[in-house]
Structures are given as structure tokens and as C-alpha cells.
Amino acid sequence: LKTSIVERGGGHVSAAVFDWLAPPPKEVQERFWDLIIAADLIYAFAAVDPFAQALDTILGPGGSSPVPVDDDETGQPQKRQKASEQHRQATRVFYAHTSRSDDLDVQMNRRLAEKGLMMQSLGRPSGRPVGAINQVVLDRVELFEISRCKREGGC
């Protein structure tokens, strides 16, 4: 990610990584994330539950990560604002998925739905082969937006 481009536009970029088999660290859980970008994470049944749990934890009950806090110049979160001063918006989650089996995709959608999450297809990306990633592989990639279900009682 070209952080310099974002920063020239007045934005800020930060990232975090965590082990799905452990609870998300405090710095992941307590930050507001405008955008979550993920790619090719579900390639085995064992990854489905941790993936769904991680998204459920980060998105919280309303489809947003915890209320936003501004970073100081070192990139560290500042003290939380009062609730009345907080602006809450939905965290956007974009996921590029390569289908490996119909059964695995069904299981992934089922687990996400159980957490009150849904995947909406954004179609297939356009692109040209790069290195070992040939057109056959690219043709199997589909882009999704994952969000909280909008209706009561699940997806």
C-alpha cells in the first residue's frame, strides 16, 4: 500500500496482524478500522471458524469496529473521546476469495451467517497474469464485501 499517497490526501494508514487461533490482541480489538482487506484466507475447513470469529470480534455487534480514535503523530491511538463526540460508521471488509470446493464455500457462508455476517459478491477482478499466477487461477478469484446482516434474526 502506498501510504505516501494516502497521507498526501490527508489520510492515515495503519495495519495489524494477529493469529486467528488466539483472541485478537487489544490493539486490534480496541481500534476503529475503516477498512479491512483480506485475500485468499479460506483454503481449508479448519480456517472457516477462526475466520468467522475474527470478523465477528472485530466488527462488533453493529457492524463497526470499536468507536474511532485519532492516532497521534507516532501512529498510537489517543485517549478515547466521550461517547457524544464519537462518530461511528460501518467498517468495510473486502475479501478476495479463491474457491477451492463448493463444500468449503458453503461452510464458510454458513459460519459467517451464524455470526450475523454475509458475503456479497462484487464480481471477478480484472487483471493479467503475474509471475506464477496464471489466468486460470485469476479466473477463480471472486471479490466480496462482508458485512453485518441488515435484517433482524440473521441473514
XYZ file of C-alpha atoms in Angstrom:
155
model
C 0.000 0.000 0.000
C 1.365 3.371 -0.953
C 0.984 5.192 2.359
C 2.509 8.366 0.913
C -0.446 8.726 -1.476
C -2.946 8.350 1.361
C -1.032 10.754 3.591
C -0.806 13.403 0.833
C -4.598 13.249 0.690
C -4.833 13.882 4.441
C -5.411 10.265 5.412
C -3.567 7.828 7.626
C -2.749 4.165 7.120
C -2.093 1.597 9.811
C -2.202 -2.168 9.790
C -2.301 -5.010 12.271
C -1.779 -8.740 12.092
C -2.936 -11.354 14.556
C -3.124 -15.105 14.998
C -6.725 -16.237 14.419
C -6.295 -19.119 16.849
C -5.738 -16.642 19.676
C -8.054 -13.821 20.729
C -7.333 -10.659 18.744
C -4.814 -8.531 20.639
C -6.016 -5.430 22.437
C -4.632 -3.100 19.737
C -6.778 -4.897 17.143
C -9.960 -5.113 19.235
C -9.933 -1.549 20.511
C -9.106 0.267 17.281
C -11.600 1.564 14.772
C -10.863 0.098 11.360
C -12.302 1.976 8.385
C -11.318 -0.820 6.056
C -10.277 -4.442 6.335
C -8.695 -6.033 3.268
C -8.183 -9.788 3.153
C -7.230 -12.199 0.400
C -7.218 -15.952 -0.040
C -7.630 -16.851 3.622
C -10.019 -19.818 3.410
C -8.347 -22.795 1.790
C -9.178 -25.470 4.395
C -12.165 -26.284 6.604
C -10.020 -25.625 9.695
C -9.759 -21.933 8.719
C -13.517 -21.304 8.483
C -14.383 -20.967 12.191
C -11.388 -18.775 13.133
C -12.076 -16.524 10.117
C -15.736 -16.048 11.056
C -14.866 -15.492 14.734
C -12.161 -12.938 13.916
C -14.508 -10.898 11.719
C -17.309 -11.134 14.275
C -14.985 -9.870 17.015
C -13.527 -7.011 15.003
C -16.844 -5.844 13.528
C -18.712 -5.935 16.828
C -22.472 -6.169 17.136
C -23.342 -3.183 14.954
C -21.067 -3.956 12.033
C -18.459 -1.467 13.177
C -15.186 -1.893 14.901
C -14.907 -0.004 18.213
C -15.515 3.722 18.061
C -12.853 5.653 16.208
C -9.919 7.241 17.953
C -7.430 9.537 16.316
C -3.816 8.496 16.103
C -1.134 10.847 17.305
C 1.846 11.619 15.098
C 3.544 8.347 16.122
C 0.566 6.274 14.988
C -0.537 5.445 18.531
C -4.221 5.793 19.463
C -5.003 8.811 21.609
C -7.347 8.759 24.578
C -10.909 7.849 23.642
C -13.361 10.642 23.047
C -16.578 10.953 25.000
C -19.432 8.937 23.519
C -21.256 12.108 22.480
C -18.217 13.196 20.424
C -17.711 9.907 18.649
C -18.632 9.371 15.035
C -19.419 5.754 14.363
C -19.505 4.299 10.882
C -19.519 0.816 9.466
C -16.198 -0.879 8.928
C -15.869 -2.035 5.313
C -14.497 -5.540 4.766
C -13.311 -6.581 1.309
C -12.240 -10.154 0.706
C -10.727 -11.726 -2.419
C -11.611 -15.433 -2.320
C -10.375 -18.301 -4.441
C -12.916 -21.106 -4.361
C -11.367 -24.479 -3.686
C -14.555 -26.508 -3.272
C -18.284 -25.926 -3.172
C -18.469 -27.648 0.233
C -15.859 -25.314 1.682
C -17.656 -22.249 0.316
C -20.984 -23.456 1.757
C -19.341 -23.991 5.153
C -17.754 -20.524 5.073
C -21.057 -18.828 4.218
C -22.886 -20.861 6.870
C -20.406 -19.901 9.623
C -20.472 -16.254 8.638
C -24.299 -16.292 8.672
C -24.262 -17.871 12.147
C -22.236 -14.830 13.263
C -24.713 -12.481 11.596
C -22.397 -11.784 8.673
C -22.998 -12.060 4.948
C -20.855 -12.052 1.832
C -21.995 -10.005 -1.140
C -20.270 -10.705 -4.440
C -18.599 -7.771 -6.148
C -17.670 -9.910 -9.151
C -14.372 -11.072 -10.500
C -11.387 -8.752 -10.679
C -9.886 -7.875 -13.997
C -6.199 -8.402 -14.348
C -3.396 -10.044 -16.171
C -1.275 -12.983 -15.081
C 1.678 -12.092 -12.867
C 4.533 -14.493 -12.211
C 3.187 -17.910 -11.197
C -0.389 -16.581 -11.023
C -1.814 -17.513 -14.403
C -5.185 -16.684 -15.976
C -6.725 -19.988 -14.829
C -6.015 -19.015 -11.210
C -7.200 -15.429 -11.691
C -10.460 -16.670 -13.195
C -11.253 -18.457 -9.894
C -10.882 -15.319 -7.741
C -14.041 -13.508 -6.693
C -14.272 -10.261 -4.722
C -16.712 -9.952 -1.826
C -17.811 -7.373 0.681
C -18.526 -8.901 4.076
C -20.901 -7.037 6.370
C -23.414 -7.472 9.153
C -26.801 -8.773 8.027
C -29.276 -5.951 7.719
C -32.385 -7.780 8.864
C -33.394 -8.994 12.300
C -32.873 -12.664 13.032
C -29.871 -13.301 10.810
C -29.002 -13.456 7.155
